[in-house]
Amino acid sequence: MGKVAVGVAVIGAAAVCAGAALIVRHRMRCSSRWARAMAIVRELEEKCATPDAKLRQIADAMTVEMHAGLASEGGSKLKMLISYVDNLPTGDEEGVFYALDLGGTNFRVLRVELGGKSGGILSQEFMEASIPPELMVGSADALFDYIASKLAKFITEEEEKYHPPPGRQRELGFTFSFPVMQTSINSGTLIRWTKGFSIDDMVGNDVVAELTKAMHRQGVDVNVTALVNDTIGTLAGGKFSNSDVAIAVIMGTGTNAAYVERAQAIPKWHGPLPKSGEMVINMEWGNFRSSHLPLTEYDHALDTESLNPGEQTFEKLTSGMYLGEVLRRVLLRLAEEADFFGDEVPPKLKIPFVLRTPEMSAMHHDTSSDLKVVSSKLKDILEVSNTSLKTRRIVVELCNIIATRGARLAAAGMLGVLKKMGRDIPTGGVPEKTVIAMDGGLYEHYTEYSKCLENSLKDLLGDTANSISFEHSNDGSGIGAALLAASHSQYLEDRS
């Protein structure tokens, strides 16, 4: 009996030792996985770093590219497009003006009533409609006839008080969010279609001329006085409500900036100098590139696999279309190399753009003690359940690293624009007030991003920071276009 008892004890001890060894091995494996995960996170943090010195280099590079783009067509990665807008709204505009906003598969018709200096915007009304899919690939006549018919319906149904006096035409600003080579304030030829449109007989033609012909066919007597894009519309909307607005920046799905330039500082401008002495420049700054930009392996891979490799580098680092996708790529590497979500890589995590920036924002803003929002987003989007609090904290840290880089780079871009305008340092003792009109869902809804952007620019400006402020200027593509129709009205001299 004694020998049996000893044998059982030995076997029991061996089992305990084996179990302990398994636990130790499991802990070591977990420990090495965690060490690997932390190494990946620290490497990302290092490569995304944006110290002030680097941001100043990026701002300087932006200024250099702006000069080059203004000097000659194709002289820079920045297109620095001449908008032909030389009169921004002053706030004195009066009367009823219209806007047509064709930004993609939906379009809007708006009417805005302006009351002059004391009245501001007295009333506004809009109608929205979808473009039928067959018209997106049909003929130019069919598309513009459909748009003009909706405009005709909108005008027919409006109250008599909005009707123009005898002998006057209604005036309209046309926001056309496709690549256009602008040739005057109210003309421009379509370079190519995007966003699912493909109407071959329209490419190379003047979009305003096509719309005007369609309006005539529909019996609509409206004069298109301004062809604009949404960034310039944002600038116009901002300027209408605050005369200190001089720059507009869109931070949304994509990003762009526009600003007021001295006409004499545009070597590639060969026309007569505008009376105002100023010209609004559409920078198309999403295409900015510099060797100083902090690019990671995730950015290089995203760019290579994108529809436009080598293009829109700045946009891919800063805008809402891409922030969530960069996060997905980091999480995928963590899952593959450090078993971040367990032994299996979540299949959903392999799908490009499955993790959108609004979801990233929601996780970044999660202030609950157990990070409930992070847990539910990982479960809903990636089908990952039972994540540890430690894992969820890392996800929030990754959101912070990626959003901070984007926001600080956007701030550096703005500093570059302020430098070009000579507004980054006080002149003559008293700094000139500059308001930056902002729009876009990323700026509006991703609070951590917008706070970081604003604080970073103020830090970079130092003593000049108090003279620079931000203002949310909503609906540049709608109200902004109507305001530009007003500031470029053919009847302006009659009113003065």
CSV table of C-alpha atoms in Angstrom, one decimal, residues 12 21 36 98 153 232 250 313 343 349:
chain,number,residue,atom,x,y,z
A,12,GLY,CA,0.2,13.5,-8.9
A,21,ALA,CA,5.0,24.0,-16.9
A,36,ARG,CA,5.6,41.8,-29.8
A,98,TYR,CA,-29.9,80.3,-56.4
A,153,LYS,CA,-40.1,72.6,-60.8
A,232,ILE,CA,-14.2,78.1,-52.5
A,250,ILE,CA,-12.2,71.3,-45.8
A,313,THR,CA,-0.3,61.8,-50.4
A,343,ASP,CA,-5.1,32.5,-32.2
A,349,LEU,CA,-10.1,42.5,-40.5
